[in-house]
């Protein structure tokens, strides 16, 4: 056996094909519940061919083979860990910023690897096995003629497969994933991780070169007008005097024309009994790390409990997770837009005109505006995005203290920052908290350790206790904030709004079952149920049962504070308006008054008493597809700048 040498190129091809097929199966077993789609395996046939050709184009074939296989093993295996951490796969955009993420989350990454060593084992097993036979793998460098022939074969086969995909129905998930790349998990499922990543790289390169990507302008009616308001008083709409007809006349760009037509024909929301009831009030807006309704408890988080139940009490509030977890959660709350897939939307918005978000809206009304974050100030490029949102921004490293704890204390952040604004006449403050950040171990989370004695007797596993302990720190921070506002005589004239960036996705399914009193949590919809706080110390409590999401926060706060805004430009809506409620998820599932649509199964489940209406479901799907499309174009075209210029 020692004298046997494997020289045939076909063996190299079979090795590559075997590895790629094996990795595709592993990825689906670890992350996609073993789903099977044929296209990824067909495309791997052609990837194996081109990798073989490239390998045999060099003299050191064996070295090139192992370097390539190691890179494939590392990159594809890291996608599994990324999915475990963020509930999505990384894109080319995030891959290029991996150093920033690893620098901030190295503790969590180490623990994640330790808890899931089987991923490393199974991914590196074939490479280790192949190493035992590596000396037998020898091959001569392919002549240039054969290389060119093989490349031509690859182009024909690979290109033919892609053409076949593009010829499918526009509603086919594989065609949609390849041509328009709507959402990374759906794309990986339909195309495989390599093709999805390739498509994403191509899109990123084209955008950086200023080249247009594939565009499919939705042919859809905008949001329907709800039933007429029976109020006999004159109807006033939440609109600005935007000259859409003039804008249409000034451009020949098909996308901009479609955008002007879409926004001008959408039905605006009506002003209502809640319009302006907090006009002139101070506003404190918080995005709370991994906050959830499970953390709202009268025994250990009494301040959160009081604010949730004595303010506007939302029984059906959902906080969908998007592709870039915390940053996208902030983006949705700031803009009432759906984040663009494949990029950090909030970071990308740093070069856009963001004049219609709360920071600028209230700053223009004479408010002092600050934004604070008790973690590294530049993470997710907040040092660029948040000043562009109208705030004087401070984080750890550009104004706030570094205590050396991980995570840092939200209470300490309040103690350091409240004196900066408490004596201002009118202020709008934004907080991005960090105390609730995973991991939730006593050893790895200082906030969990700090509050351990307050949760140690609760009937939960230690990790769940650790999660609740971190939320106690948020509760203490809010208690301090409210006490200081009261001392300064500002509490009664301050509106506090709080929601999470995302659900606590580091908790495992059995842990959610614990928190849910022993009942498993539905992962399509109920996993994203959360709590929304809209609270003022003098307000009359009210229960809101309609479906609401974080996308509705901006228009709702604008309406409550009497801020002039154009409801046609926003994808969410004022929750006190009579517009059809719509909770949208990243895979395009949705919840409405009529029921719930599961985009994975294509099934709409009607609420009790609702008459089945297939046309209603189709129209809602079309409306949601349009919201995704125009949200993306809103970011890409800097549409607020176009609107701002038209109003001046």
Coordinates of C-alpha atoms in Angstrom, one line a residue:
X1 CA 0.0 0.0 0.0
X2 CA 2.9 2.4 0.7
X3 CA 3.9 2.2 -3.0
X4 CA 0.4 3.0 -4.3
X5 CA 0.0 6.6 -5.5
X6 CA -3.4 8.1 -6.5
X7 CA -2.7 10.3 -9.5
X8 CA -5.9 10.4 -11.4
X9 CA -7.7 13.8 -11.4
X10 CA -11.0 12.1 -11.0
X11 CA -10.0 11.1 -7.4
X12 CA -9.4 14.8 -6.6
X13 CA -12.9 15.5 -8.0
X14 CA -14.5 12.8 -5.9
X15 CA -12.7 14.1 -2.8
X16 CA -14.0 17.6 -3.3
X17 CA -17.5 16.4 -4.2
X18 CA -17.5 14.1 -1.1
X19 CA -16.5 17.0 1.2
X20 CA -19.0 19.4 -0.3
X21 CA -21.8 16.9 -0.1
X22 CA -20.9 15.9 3.4
X23 CA -20.7 19.6 4.6
X24 CA -24.1 20.3 3.0
X25 CA -25.7 17.4 4.8
X26 CA -24.1 18.5 8.1
X27 CA -25.2 22.1 7.8
X28 CA -28.8 21.0 7.2
X29 CA -28.7 18.5 10.1
X30 CA -27.2 21.1 12.5
X31 CA -29.3 24.2 11.5
X32 CA -32.1 23.5 9.1
X33 CA -33.7 20.4 10.7
X34 CA -32.4 18.0 8.0
X35 CA -34.3 19.8 5.2
X36 CA -33.5 18.5 1.7
X37 CA -33.3 20.6 -1.5
X38 CA -31.8 19.1 -4.7
X39 CA -30.3 22.2 -6.2
X40 CA -27.4 22.7 -3.7
X41 CA -26.2 19.1 -4.4
X42 CA -26.4 19.7 -8.2
X43 CA -24.4 22.9 -7.9
X44 CA -21.8 21.1 -5.7
X45 CA -21.1 18.8 -8.7
X46 CA -19.8 21.9 -10.6
X47 CA -18.0 23.4 -7.6
X48 CA -16.1 20.2 -7.2
X49 CA -15.1 20.4 -10.9
X50 CA -13.7 23.9 -10.7
X51 CA -11.9 23.3 -7.4
X52 CA -10.3 20.2 -9.0
X53 CA -9.2 22.2 -12.0
X54 CA -7.8 25.0 -9.8
X55 CA -5.9 22.5 -7.6
X56 CA -4.3 20.7 -10.5
X57 CA -3.3 23.9 -12.1
X58 CA -0.5 24.2 -9.6
X59 CA 2.6 22.0 -9.0
X60 CA 2.0 21.5 -5.3
X61 CA -1.4 19.8 -5.8
X62 CA -1.5 18.1 -2.4
X63 CA -0.8 21.3 -0.5
X64 CA -3.4 23.2 -2.5
X65 CA -5.9 20.4 -1.9
X66 CA -5.4 20.5 1.9
X67 CA -5.4 24.3 2.2
X68 CA -8.6 24.5 0.2
X69 CA -10.3 21.7 2.2
X70 CA -9.2 23.4 5.4
X71 CA -10.7 26.7 4.4
X72 CA -13.9 25.0 3.3
X73 CA -14.1 23.2 6.6
X74 CA -13.4 26.3 8.7
X75 CA -15.8 28.6 6.7
X76 CA -18.7 26.2 6.5
X77 CA -18.3 25.0 10.0
X78 CA -18.2 28.5 11.3
X79 CA -21.6 29.1 9.7
X80 CA -23.1 26.6 12.1
X81 CA -21.7 28.4 15.1
X82 CA -22.8 31.7 13.7
X83 CA -26.3 30.3 13.3
X84 CA -26.3 29.0 16.9
X85 CA -25.3 32.5 18.1
X86 CA -27.5 34.7 15.9
X87 CA -30.1 32.4 14.5
X88 CA -29.0 33.2 11.0
X89 CA -26.0 32.7 8.7
X90 CA -23.4 35.3 8.1
X91 CA -23.3 37.2 4.8
X92 CA -20.2 38.5 2.9
X93 CA -20.9 41.8 4.6
X94 CA -20.7 40.3 8.1
X95 CA -17.8 38.1 7.1
X96 CA -15.7 41.2 6.3
X97 CA -16.5 42.5 9.8
X98 CA -15.8 39.3 11.6
X99 CA -12.8 40.8 13.5
X100 CA -15.0 43.4 15.1
X101 CA -17.6 40.8 16.2
X102 CA -15.0 38.3 17.5
X103 CA -13.3 41.0 19.5
X104 CA -16.5 41.9 21.4
X105 CA -17.9 38.4 21.8
X106 CA -14.8 36.2 22.2
X107 CA -16.0 35.0 25.6
X108 CA -19.3 33.9 24.2
X109 CA -17.6 32.3 21.2
X110 CA -15.3 30.2 23.4
X111 CA -18.2 29.0 25.5
X112 CA -20.3 28.3 22.4
X113 CA -17.6 26.2 20.9
X114 CA -17.1 24.4 24.2
X115 CA -20.8 23.6 24.4
X116 CA -21.0 22.4 20.8
X117 CA -17.7 20.5 20.3
X118 CA -19.5 18.0 18.1
X119 CA -19.6 20.5 15.3
X120 CA -15.9 20.8 15.2
X121 CA -15.5 17.0 15.5
X122 CA -17.9 16.2 12.6
X123 CA -16.6 19.0 10.3
X124 CA -12.9 18.2 10.7
X125 CA -13.3 14.4 10.9
X126 CA -13.0 13.8 7.1
X127 CA -10.0 16.2 6.8
X128 CA -8.2 14.3 9.6
X129 CA -9.1 11.0 7.9
X130 CA -7.8 12.2 4.5
X131 CA -4.5 13.2 6.2
X132 CA -3.7 9.6 6.8
X133 CA -3.7 9.0 3.0
X134 CA -2.2 12.3 2.0
X135 CA 1.1 10.9 0.8
X136 CA -0.7 8.8 -1.7
X137 CA -2.3 11.8 -3.3
X138 CA 0.1 12.9 -6.1
X139 CA -0.8 14.3 -9.4
X140 CA 0.9 16.0 -12.3
X141 CA 0.0 19.6 -13.2
X142 CA -2.7 19.7 -15.9
X143 CA -1.7 21.1 -19.2
X144 CA -3.2 24.5 -20.0
X145 CA -5.3 23.0 -22.8
X146 CA -7.0 20.6 -20.4
X147 CA -7.5 23.4 -17.9
X148 CA -9.3 25.6 -20.4
X149 CA -11.5 22.7 -21.6
X150 CA -12.4 21.9 -18.0
X151 CA -13.2 25.6 -17.3
X152 CA -15.4 25.7 -20.3
X153 CA -17.2 22.6 -19.2
X154 CA -17.7 24.2 -15.8
X155 CA -19.1 27.4 -17.3
X156 CA -21.5 25.4 -19.4
X157 CA -22.8 23.2 -16.7
X158 CA -22.8 25.8 -13.9
X159 CA -24.3 28.4 -16.1
X160 CA -26.9 26.1 -17.5
X161 CA -28.0 25.2 -14.0
X162 CA -28.3 28.9 -13.0
X163 CA -30.2 29.7 -16.2
X164 CA -32.6 26.8 -15.4
X165 CA -33.1 28.4 -11.9
X166 CA -33.8 31.8 -13.4
X167 CA -36.4 30.4 -15.7
X168 CA -38.5 29.1 -12.9
X169 CA -41.6 31.0 -11.7
X170 CA -40.8 34.2 -9.9
X171 CA -42.6 32.8 -6.9
X172 CA -40.3 29.7 -6.8
X173 CA -38.1 30.0 -3.7
X174 CA -35.0 28.9 -5.6
X175 CA -35.5 31.5 -8.3
X176 CA -36.3 34.1 -5.7
X177 CA -33.2 33.2 -3.6
X178 CA -30.8 33.3 -6.6
X179 CA -32.1 36.3 -8.5
X180 CA -33.2 38.6 -5.6
X181 CA -31.5 37.0 -2.5
X182 CA -34.2 38.1 -0.2
X183 CA -33.2 36.5 3.1
X184 CA -30.0 34.6 4.0
X185 CA -31.6 31.5 5.7
X186 CA -34.1 31.0 2.9
X187 CA -31.2 31.5 0.4
X188 CA -29.0 28.9 2.1
X189 CA -31.9 26.5 2.2
X190 CA -32.7 26.9 -1.5
X191 CA -29.3 27.3 -3.0
X192 CA -26.8 25.8 -0.5
X193 CA -24.3 27.8 1.6
X194 CA -21.7 28.1 -1.2
X195 CA -24.0 29.5 -3.8
X196 CA -25.8 31.7 -1.4
X197 CA -22.4 33.2 -0.3
X198 CA -21.4 33.5 -3.9
X199 CA -24.6 35.4 -4.8
X200 CA -24.1 37.6 -1.8
X201 CA -20.5 38.4 -2.7
X202 CA -21.6 39.2 -6.3
X203 CA -24.3 41.5 -5.0
X204 CA -21.9 43.3 -2.6
X205 CA -19.3 43.8 -5.4
X206 CA -21.9 45.2 -7.8
X207 CA -23.3 47.6 -5.2
X208 CA -19.8 48.9 -4.3
X209 CA -19.1 49.4 -8.0
X210 CA -22.4 51.3 -8.4
X211 CA -23.9 48.7 -10.7
X212 CA -27.6 47.9 -10.5
X213 CA -28.8 44.5 -9.1
X214 CA -31.7 42.6 -10.3
X215 CA -34.9 44.5 -9.7
X216 CA -38.4 43.2 -9.6
X217 CA -40.8 46.1 -8.9
X218 CA -43.8 44.7 -7.1
X219 CA -47.1 45.0 -9.0
X220 CA -49.3 45.5 -5.9
X221 CA -52.0 47.7 -4.5
X222 CA -50.8 49.6 -1.4
X223 CA -52.3 49.0 2.0
X224 CA -56.1 49.0 1.8
X225 CA -58.1 51.8 3.4
X226 CA -59.8 50.3 6.5
X227 CA -63.4 50.8 7.2
X228 CA -64.4 54.6 7.4
X229 CA -64.0 56.1 10.8
X230 CA -67.5 56.8 12.2
X231 CA -66.3 59.8 14.0
X232 CA -68.3 62.8 12.6
X233 CA -65.4 65.2 13.3
X234 CA -63.3 66.3 10.3
X235 CA -60.7 63.7 9.4
X236 CA -57.0 64.7 9.7
X237 CA -54.4 62.4 8.3
X238 CA -50.8 61.9 9.5
X239 CA -49.2 63.2 6.3
X240 CA -46.7 65.8 5.1
X241 CA -47.2 68.0 2.1
X242 CA -44.9 65.9 -0.2
X243 CA -45.2 67.0 -3.9
X244 CA -45.2 63.4 -5.3
X245 CA -46.5 64.6 -8.7
X246 CA -43.6 66.9 -9.0
X247 CA -41.2 64.2 -8.0
X248 CA -42.6 61.9 -10.6
X249 CA -42.2 64.5 -13.3
X250 CA -38.5 65.1 -12.3
X251 CA -37.2 61.6 -12.8
X252 CA -37.1 58.8 -15.4
X253 CA -35.6 56.3 -13.0
X254 CA -38.0 53.3 -13.0
X255 CA -37.3 52.5 -9.4
X256 CA -37.8 56.0 -8.1
X257 CA -41.0 56.4 -10.2
X258 CA -42.3 53.2 -8.7
X259 CA -41.4 54.4 -5.2
X260 CA -43.1 57.8 -5.7
X261 CA -46.2 56.0 -7.0
X262 CA -46.2 53.5 -4.1
X263 CA -45.8 56.0 -1.3
X264 CA -48.2 58.5 -2.8
X265 CA -51.0 56.0 -3.2
X266 CA -50.7 54.3 0.2
X267 CA -53.5 55.1 2.6
X268 CA -52.3 57.4 5.4
X269 CA -53.4 56.8 9.0
X270 CA -55.9 59.1 10.6
X271 CA -55.2 61.2 13.6
X272 CA -57.1 59.9 16.6
X273 CA -57.9 60.4 20.3
X274 CA -54.3 59.6 21.2
X275 CA -52.8 62.2 18.8
X276 CA -50.6 64.7 20.7
X277 CA -51.6 63.6 24.2
X278 CA -47.9 63.6 25.2
X279 CA -47.0 66.7 23.1
X280 CA -44.1 68.6 24.7
X281 CA -43.2 65.7 27.0
X282 CA -39.6 64.5 27.4
X283 CA -39.0 61.1 25.7
X284 CA -36.7 58.3 26.9
X285 CA -36.5 55.5 24.3
X286 CA -34.7 52.3 25.2
X287 CA -33.7 49.2 23.3
X288 CA -33.1 46.6 26.0
X289 CA -30.7 43.7 25.2
X290 CA -32.6 40.4 25.1
X291 CA -35.5 41.7 27.1
X292 CA -38.7 39.6 27.0
X293 CA -42.1 39.3 28.6
X294 CA -40.6 36.4 30.5
X295 CA -38.5 38.9 32.4
X296 CA -41.5 40.9 33.6
X297 CA -42.2 39.6 37.1
X298 CA -43.7 41.2 40.1
X299 CA -41.4 39.4 42.5
X300 CA -37.9 40.2 41.0
X301 CA -38.5 43.0 38.4
X302 CA -41.2 45.1 40.0
X303 CA -40.4 48.2 38.1
X304 CA -40.7 46.5 34.7
X305 CA -43.9 44.9 35.9
X306 CA -45.4 48.2 37.0
X307 CA -44.5 49.9 33.7
X308 CA -45.8 47.1 31.5
X309 CA -49.1 46.7 33.3
X310 CA -49.8 50.3 34.3
X311 CA -48.9 51.9 31.0
X312 CA -50.3 50.8 27.6
X313 CA -50.4 47.0 28.2
X314 CA -49.8 45.2 24.9
X315 CA -50.9 41.5 25.0
X316 CA -49.9 40.7 21.5
X317 CA -46.6 42.5 21.0
X318 CA -44.0 40.7 18.8
X319 CA -40.4 41.5 18.4
X320 CA -39.2 39.7 15.2
X321 CA -35.5 39.0 14.9
X322 CA -33.8 40.1 11.6
X323 CA -30.6 39.2 10.0
X324 CA -28.2 41.4 12.1
X325 CA -29.8 40.7 15.5
X326 CA -29.3 43.8 17.8
X327 CA -28.4 46.3 15.1
X328 CA -31.4 45.4 12.9
X329 CA -33.5 45.5 16.0
X330 CA -32.4 49.1 16.6
X331 CA -32.9 49.9 12.9
X332 CA -36.5 48.7 12.9
X333 CA -37.3 50.7 16.0
X334 CA -35.6 53.9 14.7
X335 CA -37.0 53.8 11.1
X336 CA -40.1 51.6 11.0
X337 CA -38.5 49.9 8.0
X338 CA -37.6 46.3 7.2
X339 CA -33.8 45.9 7.3
X340 CA -32.1 45.1 4.0
X341 CA -30.9 41.5 3.8
X342 CA -27.1 41.0 3.6
X343 CA -25.9 44.2 5.1
X344 CA -25.9 46.1 8.4
X345 CA -28.7 48.5 7.5
X346 CA -28.2 50.8 10.5
X347 CA -24.5 51.2 9.6
X348 CA -25.4 51.7 5.9
X349 CA -27.8 54.4 6.9
X350 CA -25.0 56.5 8.4
X351 CA -24.4 58.2 5.0
X352 CA -28.1 58.8 4.4
X353 CA -30.4 61.6 5.3
X354 CA -32.3 60.4 8.4
X355 CA -34.2 63.5 9.1
X356 CA -37.5 61.8 9.8
X357 CA -36.5 59.7 12.8
X358 CA -37.1 60.8 16.4
X359 CA -33.7 62.1 17.1
X360 CA -33.9 64.7 14.4
X361 CA -37.7 65.3 14.7
X362 CA -37.4 66.2 18.4
X363 CA -34.1 68.0 18.0
X364 CA -35.8 70.3 15.5
X365 CA -38.4 71.0 18.2
X366 CA -35.8 72.2 20.6
X367 CA -35.1 69.0 22.5
X368 CA -31.6 68.1 23.8
X369 CA -30.8 64.6 22.3
X370 CA -28.4 62.1 23.7
X371 CA -27.8 58.4 22.8
X372 CA -25.9 56.1 25.2
X373 CA -24.6 52.5 25.1
X374 CA -22.8 50.8 27.9
X375 CA -20.6 48.7 25.6
X376 CA -17.9 49.5 23.0
X377 CA -19.0 52.7 21.3
X378 CA -17.9 51.7 17.8
X379 CA -19.5 48.3 17.7
X380 CA -21.8 47.9 14.7
X381 CA -20.4 51.4 13.7
X382 CA -22.8 53.1 16.1
X383 CA -20.3 56.0 16.3
X384 CA -21.3 56.7 12.7
X385 CA -25.0 55.8 12.6
X386 CA -26.2 57.3 15.9
X387 CA -24.9 60.8 15.4
X388 CA -26.5 60.7 12.0
X389 CA -29.8 59.8 13.7
X390 CA -29.7 63.2 15.5
X391 CA -28.0 62.3 18.8
X392 CA -24.9 63.3 20.7
X393 CA -23.7 59.7 21.1
X394 CA -21.5 58.2 23.9
X395 CA -20.5 54.6 24.5
X396 CA -17.6 52.9 26.3
X397 CA -14.5 54.4 24.7
X398 CA -15.9 57.8 23.8
X399 CA -17.4 59.2 27.0
X400 CA -18.7 56.4 29.2
X401 CA -16.6 54.5 31.7
X402 CA -15.2 51.1 31.2
X403 CA -15.8 49.1 34.4
X404 CA -14.0 46.0 33.1
X405 CA -17.2 44.0 33.7
X406 CA -18.8 41.8 31.1
X407 CA -21.5 42.7 30.5
X408 CA -21.5 46.2 32.1
X409 CA -24.2 47.4 34.4
X410 CA -27.2 49.3 33.0
X411 CA -27.6 50.8 36.5
X412 CA -24.1 52.2 36.3
X413 CA -24.8 53.6 32.9
X414 CA -27.9 55.4 34.3
X415 CA -25.9 56.8 37.2
X416 CA -23.3 58.1 34.9
X417 CA -25.6 59.6 32.2
X418 CA -28.7 60.9 34.0
X419 CA -26.9 64.0 35.3
X420 CA -26.0 64.9 31.7
X421 CA -29.6 65.7 30.8
X422 CA -31.8 65.8 33.9
X423 CA -31.7 69.6 34.1
X424 CA -32.4 70.3 30.5
X425 CA -35.8 71.9 29.7
X426 CA -36.8 69.3 27.1
X427 CA -34.8 66.1 26.4
X428 CA -35.0 63.0 24.2
X429 CA -32.7 60.3 25.4
X430 CA -31.9 56.9 23.7
X431 CA -30.4 54.0 25.6
X432 CA -29.1 50.7 24.1
X433 CA -28.6 48.5 27.2
X434 CA -26.2 45.6 27.5
X435 CA -26.7 44.0 30.9
X436 CA -29.0 41.3 29.5
X437 CA -26.4 40.0 27.0
X438 CA -25.6 36.3 27.0
X439 CA -24.0 34.1 28.2
X440 CA -26.2 33.6 31.3
X441 CA -23.7 31.6 33.4
X442 CA -22.6 32.6 36.9
X443 CA -19.0 32.4 35.7
X444 CA -19.4 34.2 32.4
X445 CA -21.9 37.0 33.2
X446 CA -21.1 39.6 35.9
X447 CA -24.7 40.8 36.0
X448 CA -26.0 37.2 36.6
X449 CA -23.4 36.8 39.3
X450 CA -24.3 40.1 40.9
X451 CA -28.0 39.3 41.2
X452 CA -27.7 35.5 41.7
X453 CA -29.1 35.5 45.3
X454 CA -32.3 37.1 44.0
X455 CA -33.1 34.2 41.6
X456 CA -31.4 31.2 43.2
X457 CA -34.6 29.9 44.7
X458 CA -36.7 30.2 41.6
X459 CA -37.8 26.8 40.2
X460 CA -35.7 27.0 37.0
X461 CA -32.4 25.7 35.7
X462 CA -29.3 27.7 36.5
X463 CA -29.1 29.1 33.0
X464 CA -32.6 30.4 33.1
X465 CA -32.0 31.8 36.5
X466 CA -28.9 33.6 35.1
X467 CA -31.0 35.1 32.3
X468 CA -33.6 36.5 34.8
X469 CA -30.7 37.8 37.0
X470 CA -29.4 39.9 34.1
X471 CA -32.9 41.4 33.6
X472 CA -32.9 42.5 37.3
X473 CA -30.1 44.9 36.5
X474 CA -32.3 46.5 33.8
X475 CA -35.1 46.7 36.3
X476 CA -32.8 48.5 38.8
X477 CA -31.6 50.9 36.1
X478 CA -35.2 51.9 35.3
X479 CA -36.0 52.3 39.0
X480 CA -33.0 54.6 39.4
X481 CA -34.0 56.5 36.3
X482 CA -37.6 57.1 37.4
X483 CA -36.4 58.0 40.9
X484 CA -34.1 60.7 39.5
X485 CA -36.8 62.0 37.2
X486 CA -39.1 62.3 40.1
X487 CA -36.6 64.1 42.3
X488 CA -36.0 66.6 39.4
X489 CA -39.8 67.1 39.0
X490 CA -39.6 65.6 35.5
X491 CA -41.2 62.2 35.8
X492 CA -44.8 63.3 35.2
X493 CA -43.7 65.0 32.0
X494 CA -41.6 62.2 30.6
X495 CA -42.8 59.4 28.3
X496 CA -40.7 56.2 28.6
X497 CA -40.8 53.7 25.7
X498 CA -38.9 50.4 25.9
X499 CA -38.7 47.3 23.8
X500 CA -36.1 44.6 23.1
X501 CA -33.6 44.3 20.3
X502 CA -34.6 40.6 19.9
X503 CA -35.8 37.7 21.9
X504 CA -33.3 36.0 24.2
X505 CA -32.2 33.6 21.5
X506 CA -29.4 32.1 23.6
X507 CA -32.0 30.2 25.6
X508 CA -32.6 26.7 24.3
X509 CA -36.1 25.4 23.5
X510 CA -36.4 23.5 26.8
X511 CA -35.5 26.7 28.7
X512 CA -38.4 28.6 27.0
X513 CA -40.6 25.7 28.0
X514 CA -39.5 26.3 31.6
X515 CA -40.3 30.0 31.4
X516 CA -43.6 29.2 29.7
X517 CA -44.9 27.1 32.6
X518 CA -44.0 23.8 31.1
X519 CA -45.6 24.4 27.7
X520 CA -43.4 24.3 24.6
X521 CA -43.1 27.6 22.7
X522 CA -44.1 27.7 19.0
X523 CA -41.0 28.7 17.1
X524 CA -42.8 30.3 14.1
X525 CA -44.6 33.0 16.0
X526 CA -44.7 32.8 19.8
X527 CA -41.0 32.6 20.2
X528 CA -41.0 36.3 19.2
X529 CA -43.7 37.4 21.6
X530 CA -42.4 40.1 23.9
X531 CA -43.3 43.1 26.0
X532 CA -43.5 46.7 24.9
X533 CA -43.5 49.5 27.5
X534 CA -45.1 52.9 26.7
X535 CA -45.4 54.5 30.1
X536 CA -46.0 57.8 31.9
X537 CA -46.5 58.1 35.6
X538 CA -49.8 60.0 35.2
X539 CA -51.3 58.1 32.3
X540 CA -54.4 56.0 32.4
X541 CA -53.6 52.4 31.8
X542 CA -55.1 50.7 28.8
X543 CA -54.9 47.1 27.3
X544 CA -54.2 46.8 23.6
X545 CA -55.0 43.3 22.2
X546 CA -54.3 43.9 18.5
X547 CA -51.1 42.4 17.0
X548 CA -48.3 44.9 17.3
X549 CA -44.6 44.8 16.5
X550 CA -41.5 46.8 17.0
X551 CA -42.0 48.3 13.5
X552 CA -45.0 50.2 14.9
X553 CA -43.0 52.0 17.6
X554 CA -41.9 55.1 15.6
X555 CA -45.3 56.0 14.1
X556 CA -47.0 55.3 17.5
X557 CA -44.6 57.6 19.4
X558 CA -44.8 60.3 16.7
X559 CA -48.6 60.3 17.0
X560 CA -48.6 60.3 20.8
X561 CA -46.2 63.2 20.9
X562 CA -47.9 65.2 18.2
X563 CA -44.9 65.1 15.9
X564 CA -45.6 65.9 12.3
X565 CA -44.8 62.8 10.2
X566 CA -46.0 61.1 7.0
X567 CA -47.5 57.7 7.8
X568 CA -47.3 56.7 4.1
X569 CA -43.5 56.5 4.3
X570 CA -43.4 54.0 7.2
X571 CA -43.9 50.2 7.1
X572 CA -45.4 50.1 10.6
X573 CA -48.4 52.0 11.7
X574 CA -49.7 53.9 14.7
X575 CA -51.2 51.2 16.9
X576 CA -54.1 53.5 17.8
X577 CA -55.1 54.0 14.2
X578 CA -57.6 51.9 12.4
X579 CA -55.2 50.5 9.9
X580 CA -55.1 46.7 9.5
X581 CA -52.4 45.5 12.0
X582 CA -49.6 43.5 10.5
X583 CA -46.7 41.7 12.3
X584 CA -44.1 40.8 9.7
X585 CA -41.3 38.2 10.2
X586 CA -38.0 37.9 8.3
X587 CA -39.2 34.8 6.4
X588 CA -42.3 36.8 5.4
X589 CA -44.6 34.9 7.7
X590 CA -47.1 37.4 9.2
X591 CA -49.9 37.9 11.8
X592 CA -53.0 40.0 11.0
X593 CA -56.5 40.4 12.5
X594 CA -57.6 37.5 10.4
X595 CA -55.0 34.9 11.4
X596 CA -51.4 33.8 10.9
X597 CA -49.5 32.9 7.7
X598 CA -46.6 30.5 7.9
X599 CA -44.3 31.3 4.9
X600 CA -42.4 28.0 5.3
X601 CA -45.6 25.8 5.0
X602 CA -47.6 28.3 2.9
X603 CA -50.5 27.8 5.2
X604 CA -52.7 30.6 6.6
X605 CA -54.5 29.7 9.8
X606 CA -57.6 31.7 10.3
X607 CA -58.7 33.1 13.7
X608 CA -61.8 31.6 15.1
X609 CA -64.9 33.1 13.5
X610 CA -63.1 34.5 10.4
X611 CA -64.4 33.4 7.1
X612 CA -61.8 31.9 4.8
X613 CA -60.8 34.1 1.9
X614 CA -57.9 33.0 -0.3
X615 CA -57.9 36.4 -2.1
X616 CA -57.3 38.2 1.3
X617 CA -54.2 36.0 1.9
X618 CA -52.8 36.6 -1.5
X619 CA -53.3 40.3 -1.2
X620 CA -51.6 40.4 2.2
X621 CA -48.6 38.4 0.8
X622 CA -48.3 40.9 -2.0
X623 CA -48.5 43.8 0.4
X624 CA -45.7 42.3 2.5
X625 CA -43.5 41.6 -0.5
X626 CA -43.9 45.2 -1.4
X627 CA -42.9 46.3 2.1
X628 CA -39.7 44.3 1.8
X629 CA -38.9 45.7 -1.6
X630 CA -39.6 49.3 -0.9
X631 CA -37.8 49.2 2.5
X632 CA -34.7 48.0 0.7
X633 CA -35.0 50.7 -2.0
X634 CA -35.6 53.3 0.7
X635 CA -32.2 52.6 2.1
X636 CA -30.4 52.2 -1.3
X637 CA -31.8 55.4 -2.8
X638 CA -31.5 57.6 0.3
X639 CA -35.2 58.3 -0.1
X640 CA -35.5 60.6 2.9
X641 CA -33.0 63.0 1.2
X642 CA -35.3 63.1 -1.9
X643 CA -38.3 63.8 0.3
X644 CA -36.4 66.4 2.4
X645 CA -35.3 68.2 -0.7
X646 CA -38.8 68.3 -2.1
X647 CA -40.1 69.9 1.1
X648 CA -37.5 72.7 1.2

